[in-house]
Coordinates of C-alpha atoms and ligand atoms in Angstrom, one line a residue:
M22 CA 185.4 -9.3 -74.1
T23 CA 187.7 -7.4 -76.3
K24 CA 186.7 -7.8 -79.9
R25 CA 183.0 -7.7 -81.1
F26 CA 181.9 -10.9 -82.7
F27 CA 179.7 -8.9 -85.0
G28 CA 182.6 -6.6 -86.0
D29 CA 181.6 -3.2 -87.1
I30 CA 177.9 -4.0 -87.7
A31 CA 176.1 -1.2 -85.9
P32 CA 173.0 -1.8 -83.7
V33 CA 170.1 -2.5 -86.0
R34 CA 167.6 0.3 -86.3
Y35 CA 164.3 0.9 -88.0
E36 CA 164.8 2.7 -91.2
G37 CA 161.5 2.1 -93.0
P38 CA 160.5 0.1 -96.1
K39 CA 162.6 2.2 -98.5
S40 CA 165.9 1.5 -96.7
D41 CA 168.6 -0.2 -98.7
N42 CA 170.6 -1.2 -95.6
P43 CA 170.4 -4.9 -95.2
F44 CA 171.1 -4.4 -91.5
A45 CA 168.1 -2.3 -90.8
F46 CA 164.5 -3.1 -90.0
R47 CA 162.1 -2.2 -92.7
H48 CA 158.8 -2.9 -90.9
Y49 CA 159.7 -3.6 -87.3
D50 CA 159.6 -0.2 -85.6
P51 CA 159.7 -1.2 -82.0
A52 CA 158.4 2.1 -80.7
R53 CA 155.5 2.5 -83.1
V54 CA 152.2 2.3 -81.3
V55 CA 149.5 -0.1 -82.6
M56 CA 146.2 -0.6 -80.8
G57 CA 147.5 1.0 -77.7
K58 CA 150.8 -0.8 -77.4
T59 CA 154.2 -0.5 -79.0
V60 CA 155.1 -3.1 -81.6
A61 CA 157.9 -4.4 -79.3
E62 CA 155.3 -4.8 -76.5
H63 CA 153.0 -6.7 -78.9
L64 CA 155.6 -9.1 -80.3
R65 CA 158.0 -9.5 -77.3
P66 CA 160.6 -10.9 -79.7
A67 CA 163.2 -13.4 -78.3
V68 CA 166.5 -14.7 -79.6
C69 CA 166.9 -18.4 -78.9
Y70 CA 170.2 -19.8 -77.7
W71 CA 170.2 -23.2 -79.3
H72 CA 170.0 -22.5 -83.0
N73 CA 172.3 -19.4 -82.8
F74 CA 174.9 -20.4 -80.4
A75 CA 174.7 -24.1 -79.6
W76 CA 174.2 -25.6 -83.1
M77 CA 177.5 -25.6 -85.0
G78 CA 176.1 -26.2 -88.5
S79 CA 176.3 -30.0 -88.7
D80 CA 173.6 -32.1 -90.4
M81 CA 173.0 -35.8 -90.9
F82 CA 175.5 -35.8 -93.8
G83 CA 178.0 -33.2 -92.8
A84 CA 180.3 -31.8 -90.2
P85 CA 179.9 -28.4 -88.5
T86 CA 180.4 -25.5 -90.8
F87 CA 180.2 -22.5 -88.5
A88 CA 183.6 -22.6 -86.6
R89 CA 182.4 -20.6 -83.7
P90 CA 185.2 -19.7 -81.3
W91 CA 183.2 -20.9 -78.2
D92 CA 182.6 -24.4 -79.6
G93 CA 183.4 -27.2 -77.2
E94 CA 182.2 -28.5 -73.9
T95 CA 184.0 -26.1 -71.6
M96 CA 182.9 -23.5 -69.2
E97 CA 185.4 -21.1 -70.8
G98 CA 183.6 -21.6 -74.1
A99 CA 180.2 -21.2 -72.3
R100 CA 181.3 -17.8 -70.9
L101 CA 182.5 -16.5 -74.3
K102 CA 179.2 -17.8 -75.8
A103 CA 177.2 -15.8 -73.3
D104 CA 179.2 -12.7 -74.1
V105 CA 178.5 -13.1 -77.8
A106 CA 174.8 -13.9 -77.1
F107 CA 174.3 -10.7 -75.2
E108 CA 176.2 -8.8 -77.8
M109 CA 173.7 -10.2 -80.3
F110 CA 170.7 -9.3 -78.2
A111 CA 171.9 -5.7 -77.9
T112 CA 172.8 -5.5 -81.6
L113 CA 169.3 -6.6 -82.6
G114 CA 167.7 -4.7 -79.7
F115 CA 165.5 -7.7 -78.9
P116 CA 164.1 -7.5 -75.4
Y117 CA 164.1 -11.3 -74.7
F118 CA 166.0 -14.5 -75.0
T119 CA 165.2 -18.2 -74.4
F120 CA 167.5 -21.2 -73.6
H121 CA 167.8 -24.9 -72.8
D122 CA 170.0 -25.8 -69.8
K123 CA 172.3 -27.7 -72.2
D124 CA 172.6 -24.8 -74.6
V125 CA 174.3 -22.6 -72.1
V126 CA 176.7 -24.8 -70.1
P127 CA 178.4 -28.2 -70.6
E128 CA 176.7 -31.2 -68.8
G129 CA 180.0 -32.3 -67.3
S130 CA 180.1 -35.8 -65.9
S131 CA 177.3 -35.8 -63.5
L132 CA 174.0 -34.2 -62.7
A133 CA 175.6 -32.3 -59.8
E134 CA 178.3 -30.9 -62.1
F135 CA 175.6 -29.9 -64.6
G136 CA 173.7 -28.2 -61.8
R137 CA 176.8 -26.3 -60.6
N138 CA 177.6 -25.1 -64.1
L139 CA 174.1 -24.0 -64.6
T140 CA 174.1 -22.1 -61.4
E141 CA 177.3 -20.3 -62.3
M142 CA 175.9 -19.3 -65.7
T143 CA 172.6 -18.2 -64.2
D144 CA 174.5 -15.8 -62.0
R145 CA 176.4 -14.5 -65.0
F146 CA 173.1 -14.1 -66.9
A147 CA 171.6 -12.2 -64.0
E148 CA 174.4 -9.7 -64.1
K149 CA 174.2 -9.3 -67.9
M150 CA 170.4 -9.0 -67.8
L151 CA 170.7 -6.3 -65.2
A152 CA 173.3 -4.4 -67.2
T153 CA 171.5 -4.7 -70.5
G154 CA 167.8 -4.8 -69.6
V155 CA 167.4 -8.0 -71.6
K156 CA 164.8 -10.4 -70.1
L157 CA 164.1 -14.1 -70.2
L158 CA 161.0 -15.1 -72.1
W159 CA 161.4 -18.7 -71.1
G160 CA 163.8 -21.4 -70.0
T161 CA 163.6 -25.1 -70.6
A162 CA 165.5 -28.4 -70.1
N163 CA 166.9 -30.4 -73.0
L164 CA 165.5 -33.9 -72.4
F165 CA 166.2 -35.3 -75.8
S166 CA 169.9 -34.9 -77.0
H167 CA 171.8 -37.1 -74.5
P168 CA 171.7 -40.8 -75.3
R169 CA 170.0 -41.5 -72.0
Y170 CA 166.9 -39.9 -73.5
M171 CA 166.8 -42.0 -76.6
A172 CA 163.6 -43.7 -75.5
G173 CA 162.1 -40.5 -74.1
A174 CA 162.3 -38.7 -70.7
A175 CA 159.1 -38.8 -68.7
T176 CA 157.8 -41.6 -71.0
N177 CA 160.9 -43.7 -70.8
P178 CA 160.5 -47.4 -69.9
D179 CA 163.4 -47.0 -67.5
P180 CA 162.3 -45.3 -64.2
D181 CA 165.9 -44.0 -63.7
V182 CA 165.6 -41.9 -66.8
F183 CA 162.3 -40.5 -65.5
A184 CA 164.1 -39.6 -62.3
Y185 CA 167.0 -38.0 -64.1
A186 CA 164.6 -35.9 -66.2
A187 CA 162.8 -34.8 -63.1
A188 CA 166.0 -33.7 -61.5
Q189 CA 167.1 -31.9 -64.7
V190 CA 163.7 -30.1 -64.9
R191 CA 164.0 -29.1 -61.2
N192 CA 167.3 -27.4 -61.9
A193 CA 166.1 -25.7 -65.1
I194 CA 163.0 -24.3 -63.4
D195 CA 165.2 -23.0 -60.6
A196 CA 167.4 -21.2 -63.1
T197 CA 164.3 -19.8 -64.9
H198 CA 162.8 -18.7 -61.6
R199 CA 166.1 -17.0 -60.5
L200 CA 166.1 -15.1 -63.8
H201 CA 162.5 -14.1 -63.5
G202 CA 161.5 -16.0 -66.7
A203 CA 158.1 -15.0 -68.0
N204 CA 157.4 -18.7 -68.9
Y205 CA 158.8 -22.2 -68.6
V206 CA 158.5 -24.5 -71.7
L207 CA 158.2 -28.3 -71.9
W208 CA 158.7 -29.6 -75.4
G209 CA 158.4 -33.4 -75.3
G210 CA 161.3 -34.0 -77.7
R211 CA 161.2 -37.8 -77.5
E212 CA 158.0 -38.3 -75.6
G213 CA 156.4 -40.6 -78.1
Y214 CA 157.3 -43.8 -79.9
E215 CA 159.3 -45.3 -82.7
T216 CA 157.1 -48.4 -82.9
L217 CA 154.0 -49.5 -81.1
L218 CA 155.3 -53.0 -81.1
N219 CA 157.6 -52.3 -78.1
T220 CA 155.5 -49.5 -76.5
D221 CA 152.9 -49.4 -73.7
L222 CA 151.2 -46.3 -74.9
A223 CA 148.7 -46.1 -72.0
R224 CA 151.5 -46.4 -69.4
E225 CA 153.7 -43.8 -71.1
Q226 CA 150.9 -41.3 -71.2
E227 CA 150.2 -41.8 -67.5
Q228 CA 153.9 -41.2 -66.8
L229 CA 153.8 -38.0 -68.8
G230 CA 150.7 -36.8 -66.9
R231 CA 152.3 -37.5 -63.5
F232 CA 155.5 -35.8 -64.6
L233 CA 153.7 -32.7 -65.7
S234 CA 151.7 -32.6 -62.4
M235 CA 154.9 -32.6 -60.4
V236 CA 156.3 -29.8 -62.5
I237 CA 153.2 -27.8 -61.7
D238 CA 153.5 -28.6 -58.0
Y239 CA 157.1 -27.6 -58.0
K240 CA 156.4 -24.3 -59.7
H241 CA 153.9 -23.4 -56.9
K242 CA 156.2 -24.7 -54.2
I243 CA 159.0 -22.3 -55.2
G244 CA 156.6 -19.4 -56.1
F245 CA 157.5 -19.3 -59.7
K246 CA 155.0 -16.9 -61.3
G247 CA 155.8 -17.7 -64.9
I248 CA 153.4 -19.6 -67.2
L249 CA 154.1 -23.3 -67.9
L250 CA 153.9 -24.0 -71.6
V251 CA 153.7 -27.3 -73.5
E252 CA 154.9 -27.1 -77.1
P253 CA 153.0 -29.5 -79.4
K254 CA 154.7 -31.3 -82.2
P255 CA 153.4 -34.3 -84.1
Q256 CA 156.7 -36.1 -84.9
E257 CA 160.4 -35.7 -85.3
P258 CA 162.6 -36.9 -83.8
T259 CA 160.2 -39.7 -82.9
K260 CA 157.8 -41.2 -85.4
H261 CA 154.9 -40.1 -83.2
Q262 CA 154.9 -37.6 -80.3
Y263 CA 152.2 -37.6 -77.7
D264 CA 151.9 -33.8 -77.8
F265 CA 150.8 -34.1 -81.4
D266 CA 149.0 -30.8 -81.9
V267 CA 147.0 -28.2 -79.9
A268 CA 143.8 -30.3 -79.8
T269 CA 145.6 -33.4 -78.7
V270 CA 147.4 -31.6 -75.9
A271 CA 144.2 -29.8 -74.9
G272 CA 142.6 -33.3 -74.4
F273 CA 145.6 -34.6 -72.5
L274 CA 145.6 -31.6 -70.1
H275 CA 141.9 -31.9 -69.6
R276 CA 142.2 -35.6 -68.8
F277 CA 144.9 -35.0 -66.2
G278 CA 143.1 -31.9 -64.8
L279 CA 146.0 -29.7 -65.8
D280 CA 144.2 -27.3 -68.2
K281 CA 144.0 -24.5 -65.8
E282 CA 147.8 -24.6 -65.1
V283 CA 149.4 -25.0 -68.5
K284 CA 149.2 -23.1 -71.7
L285 CA 150.7 -23.8 -75.1
N286 CA 153.7 -22.7 -77.1
I287 CA 152.7 -22.9 -80.7
E288 CA 155.4 -23.3 -83.3
V289 CA 154.7 -22.5 -86.9
G290 CA 156.7 -25.4 -88.4
H291 CA 155.1 -27.9 -86.0
A292 CA 151.6 -26.8 -87.1
I293 CA 152.7 -27.5 -90.7
L294 CA 154.1 -30.9 -89.7
A295 CA 150.7 -31.8 -88.1
H296 CA 149.0 -30.9 -91.4
H297 CA 147.5 -27.8 -89.9
S298 CA 148.0 -24.2 -90.7
F299 CA 149.6 -22.0 -88.1
E300 CA 146.4 -19.9 -87.8
H301 CA 144.5 -23.1 -87.2
E302 CA 146.7 -24.0 -84.2
V303 CA 146.5 -20.4 -82.9
A304 CA 142.7 -20.2 -83.3
V305 CA 142.1 -23.6 -81.6
A306 CA 144.4 -22.7 -78.7
S307 CA 142.8 -19.3 -78.3
A308 CA 139.3 -20.7 -78.4
L309 CA 140.2 -23.1 -75.6
G310 CA 141.9 -20.4 -73.5
L311 CA 145.3 -22.2 -74.0
L312 CA 147.3 -19.8 -76.2
G313 CA 150.5 -19.0 -74.4
S314 CA 153.4 -18.1 -76.7
V315 CA 154.7 -18.6 -80.2
D316 CA 157.8 -20.2 -81.7
A317 CA 158.2 -18.1 -84.8
N318 CA 159.7 -19.9 -87.8
R319 CA 158.7 -21.6 -91.1
N320 CA 159.2 -24.9 -92.8
D321 CA 160.2 -25.6 -96.3
Y322 CA 157.0 -26.9 -97.7
Q323 CA 158.7 -29.4 -100.0
S324 CA 161.0 -31.0 -97.4
G325 CA 158.5 -32.5 -95.0
W326 CA 160.9 -31.7 -92.2
D327 CA 161.0 -29.2 -89.3
T328 CA 163.5 -27.0 -91.1
D329 CA 163.2 -24.1 -88.6
Q330 CA 163.8 -21.3 -91.2
F331 CA 163.1 -17.7 -90.3
P332 CA 159.6 -16.5 -91.1
N333 CA 159.5 -14.4 -94.3
N334 CA 155.9 -14.3 -95.3
A335 CA 153.8 -11.7 -93.7
A336 CA 150.7 -12.6 -95.6
E337 CA 150.8 -16.1 -94.2
L338 CA 151.3 -14.9 -90.6
T339 CA 148.5 -12.3 -90.7
P340 CA 145.5 -14.5 -89.9
A341 CA 147.3 -15.9 -86.9
M342 CA 148.2 -12.4 -85.8
Y343 CA 144.6 -11.5 -86.1
F344 CA 143.5 -14.3 -83.7
I345 CA 146.3 -13.3 -81.3
L346 CA 145.2 -9.7 -81.2
K347 CA 141.6 -10.8 -80.8
Q348 CA 142.4 -12.6 -77.6
G349 CA 144.2 -9.5 -76.3
G350 CA 147.8 -10.3 -77.3
I351 CA 150.4 -12.9 -76.6
A352 CA 151.9 -11.6 -73.4
P353 CA 153.3 -12.9 -71.1
G354 CA 154.3 -15.1 -74.0
G355 CA 156.2 -13.7 -77.0
F356 CA 157.6 -14.4 -80.4
N357 CA 160.6 -16.6 -79.9
F358 CA 162.6 -17.1 -83.1
D359 CA 163.1 -20.8 -82.9
A360 CA 164.8 -20.5 -86.2
K361 CA 168.2 -21.1 -87.7
V362 CA 170.3 -19.7 -90.5
R363 CA 171.2 -22.2 -93.2
R364 CA 174.3 -24.3 -92.9
Q365 CA 176.1 -22.2 -95.6
S366 CA 175.3 -19.0 -93.8
I367 CA 178.6 -18.9 -91.9
D368 CA 179.2 -15.2 -91.4
P369 CA 178.2 -13.6 -88.0
G370 CA 176.1 -11.1 -89.9
D371 CA 173.9 -13.9 -91.3
L372 CA 172.6 -14.5 -87.8
L373 CA 171.4 -10.9 -87.6
L374 CA 169.9 -11.0 -91.1
G375 CA 167.8 -14.0 -90.2
H376 CA 166.3 -12.2 -87.2
I377 CA 165.9 -8.9 -89.2
G378 CA 163.8 -10.6 -91.9
G379 CA 161.9 -12.7 -89.3
I380 CA 160.8 -9.8 -87.1
D381 CA 160.1 -7.6 -90.2
A382 CA 157.6 -10.3 -91.4
C383 CA 156.0 -10.5 -88.0
A384 CA 155.7 -6.7 -87.6
E385 CA 154.2 -6.4 -91.1
A386 CA 151.6 -9.1 -90.2
L387 CA 150.9 -7.4 -86.8
I388 CA 150.2 -4.1 -88.5
A389 CA 148.0 -5.7 -91.1
A390 CA 146.1 -7.6 -88.4
A391 CA 145.6 -4.5 -86.3
A392 CA 144.2 -2.7 -89.3
M393 CA 141.8 -5.6 -89.8
I394 CA 140.6 -5.3 -86.3
E395 CA 140.5 -1.6 -86.1
D396 CA 138.2 -1.0 -89.0
G397 CA 135.9 -3.8 -87.8
K398 CA 134.9 -5.2 -91.2
F399 CA 136.0 -8.8 -90.5
D400 CA 134.3 -8.9 -87.1
E401 CA 131.2 -7.4 -88.5
L402 CA 131.0 -9.9 -91.4
R403 CA 131.8 -12.9 -89.3
E404 CA 129.1 -11.8 -86.8
E405 CA 126.7 -11.3 -89.6
R406 CA 127.1 -15.0 -90.6
Y407 CA 125.7 -16.0 -87.2
A408 CA 123.1 -13.2 -86.9
G409 CA 120.3 -15.8 -87.2
W410 CA 121.2 -17.0 -83.7
K411 CA 120.0 -13.8 -82.2
A412 CA 116.4 -14.6 -82.7
P413 CA 114.8 -15.8 -79.5
A414 CA 113.6 -19.2 -80.9
A415 CA 117.1 -19.8 -82.2
A416 CA 118.9 -18.8 -79.0
A417 CA 116.5 -21.0 -77.0
M418 CA 117.8 -24.1 -78.9
L419 CA 121.1 -23.8 -77.1
K420 CA 119.7 -23.3 -73.6
P421 CA 119.1 -26.0 -71.1
G422 CA 115.6 -27.4 -71.5
A423 CA 115.7 -27.4 -75.3
S424 CA 114.9 -30.8 -76.8
L425 CA 115.0 -32.5 -80.2
E426 CA 111.2 -33.1 -80.0
A427 CA 110.4 -29.4 -79.3
I428 CA 112.6 -28.3 -82.0
A429 CA 111.1 -30.8 -84.4
R430 CA 107.6 -29.5 -83.5
R431 CA 108.7 -26.0 -84.3
V432 CA 110.2 -27.0 -87.6
E433 CA 106.9 -28.6 -88.6
A434 CA 104.6 -25.9 -87.2
E435 CA 106.6 -23.0 -88.8
N436 CA 107.4 -25.0 -91.9
I437 CA 111.1 -24.1 -91.5
E438 CA 113.1 -24.5 -94.7
P439 CA 116.8 -23.4 -94.5
K440 CA 117.9 -21.2 -97.3
P441 CA 121.5 -21.7 -98.3
R442 CA 123.7 -18.6 -98.2
S443 CA 127.1 -18.0 -99.7
G444 CA 130.0 -18.5 -97.3
R445 CA 131.8 -15.9 -99.4
Q446 CA 135.3 -17.4 -98.9
E447 CA 136.7 -15.5 -101.9
F448 CA 135.2 -12.3 -100.6
F449 CA 136.9 -12.8 -97.2
E450 CA 140.2 -13.8 -98.9
N451 CA 140.2 -10.7 -101.1
L452 CA 139.3 -8.5 -98.2
L453 CA 142.3 -9.9 -96.2
A454 CA 144.6 -9.1 -99.2
R455 CA 143.7 -5.5 -98.9
Y456 CA 145.4 -5.1 -95.6
L457 CA 148.8 -6.4 -96.7
Ligands
LIG521 C1 162.0 -28.5 -81.6 C2 161.4 -27.6 -80.7 C3 162.4 -27.0 -79.6 C4 161.6 -26.4 -78.5 C5 162.4 -26.2 -77.2 O1 161.4 -28.9 -82.6 O2 160.9 -26.5 -81.4 O3 163.3 -26.2 -80.2 O4 161.1 -25.1 -78.9 O5 162.8 -27.4 -76.7
LIG522 NI1 160.7 -27.1 -83.6
LIG523 NI1 160.2 -24.7 -80.7

């Protein structure tokens, strides 16, 4: 490549909170050590291919606005796109990237052609990754854009679509394996329904369970060591998606005996669409041993839509960061910026600014959460709330052999009368604010 897409914008560096340079990190200091790891090792930030390089700025009402020189379904465009993508990874200094098969190469006119294109690009990626040190956080297959998938992929009423999806996932896992991806993601883009009137929900869920089992089998067959991640989302594009939220997916995995094989990729905006907070989804996943990775973004709270904006609110991210650090970190997952600049942000530099603000918000939250953990106040106060359970008679109630009758006898004999204690929510909230 001759000319830089990002022109004379220099590689982005940490310059501290006082910096006036819009193309500098103000909080993300990748080399800073926090709780024994560098900030970059904690966050493992990734640039996603789709929003940055595959989406051309169209929306339901308007044509593409971005005019990227690689636009179009050609391999020549795909090669240029890869050059610019790696230029962007280097300019940001982000260690990871993520992609769908369809983001990186044209589908062509058959699955075989799609496969050949993907293999060519995988070879190209392998060279570029070797040259730059950039790694693959995860790969995935796009099983939702092509019209064949309008009624779903694994949950489609047409078995030929199920078959096509299986073949496409096989190829995408191969590519991810070849590139030593740390994870492989399954987001059920249209695995859901538009109306129950035409839908056999029980059958569709069985199909999805079978599909996922085969993905797991295949991963083991080829020796892929990455983690399989399911990404919950309640709706959009379908009215209802089967991977509604963390709790729903946890139940689904358990039902099909897959909960030891699969973890979850939690997206901030999807949590909001499910009427949860991001920290709720993270805490539930962590409690169930299912927390795998994060798609970092935010929704516009007024729009009711998965707007995929860059995160910009460290205070909001901090409780989630706390639960992530409590479970020992997000690795081998990471923070994938599944986020896009707005349609009017048509300059190349806008792509960088989105990521700079996003990673700065995450780094600020990480540092705050680390401070919360390091001084131990939160842990101490939360433990204190449950301190009563340390008494032998209390602990015995949760052990095998305990019974309602025995407990009832003790309540009467000891004249037990619970004394309400403040939950001190405001105290906890005010304490949190001190770390920001
Ligand atoms: C869409 C999803 C998608 C997945 C990858 O809402 O977030 O981008 O992350 O297929
Ligand atoms: Ni999303
Ligand atoms: Ni996502």
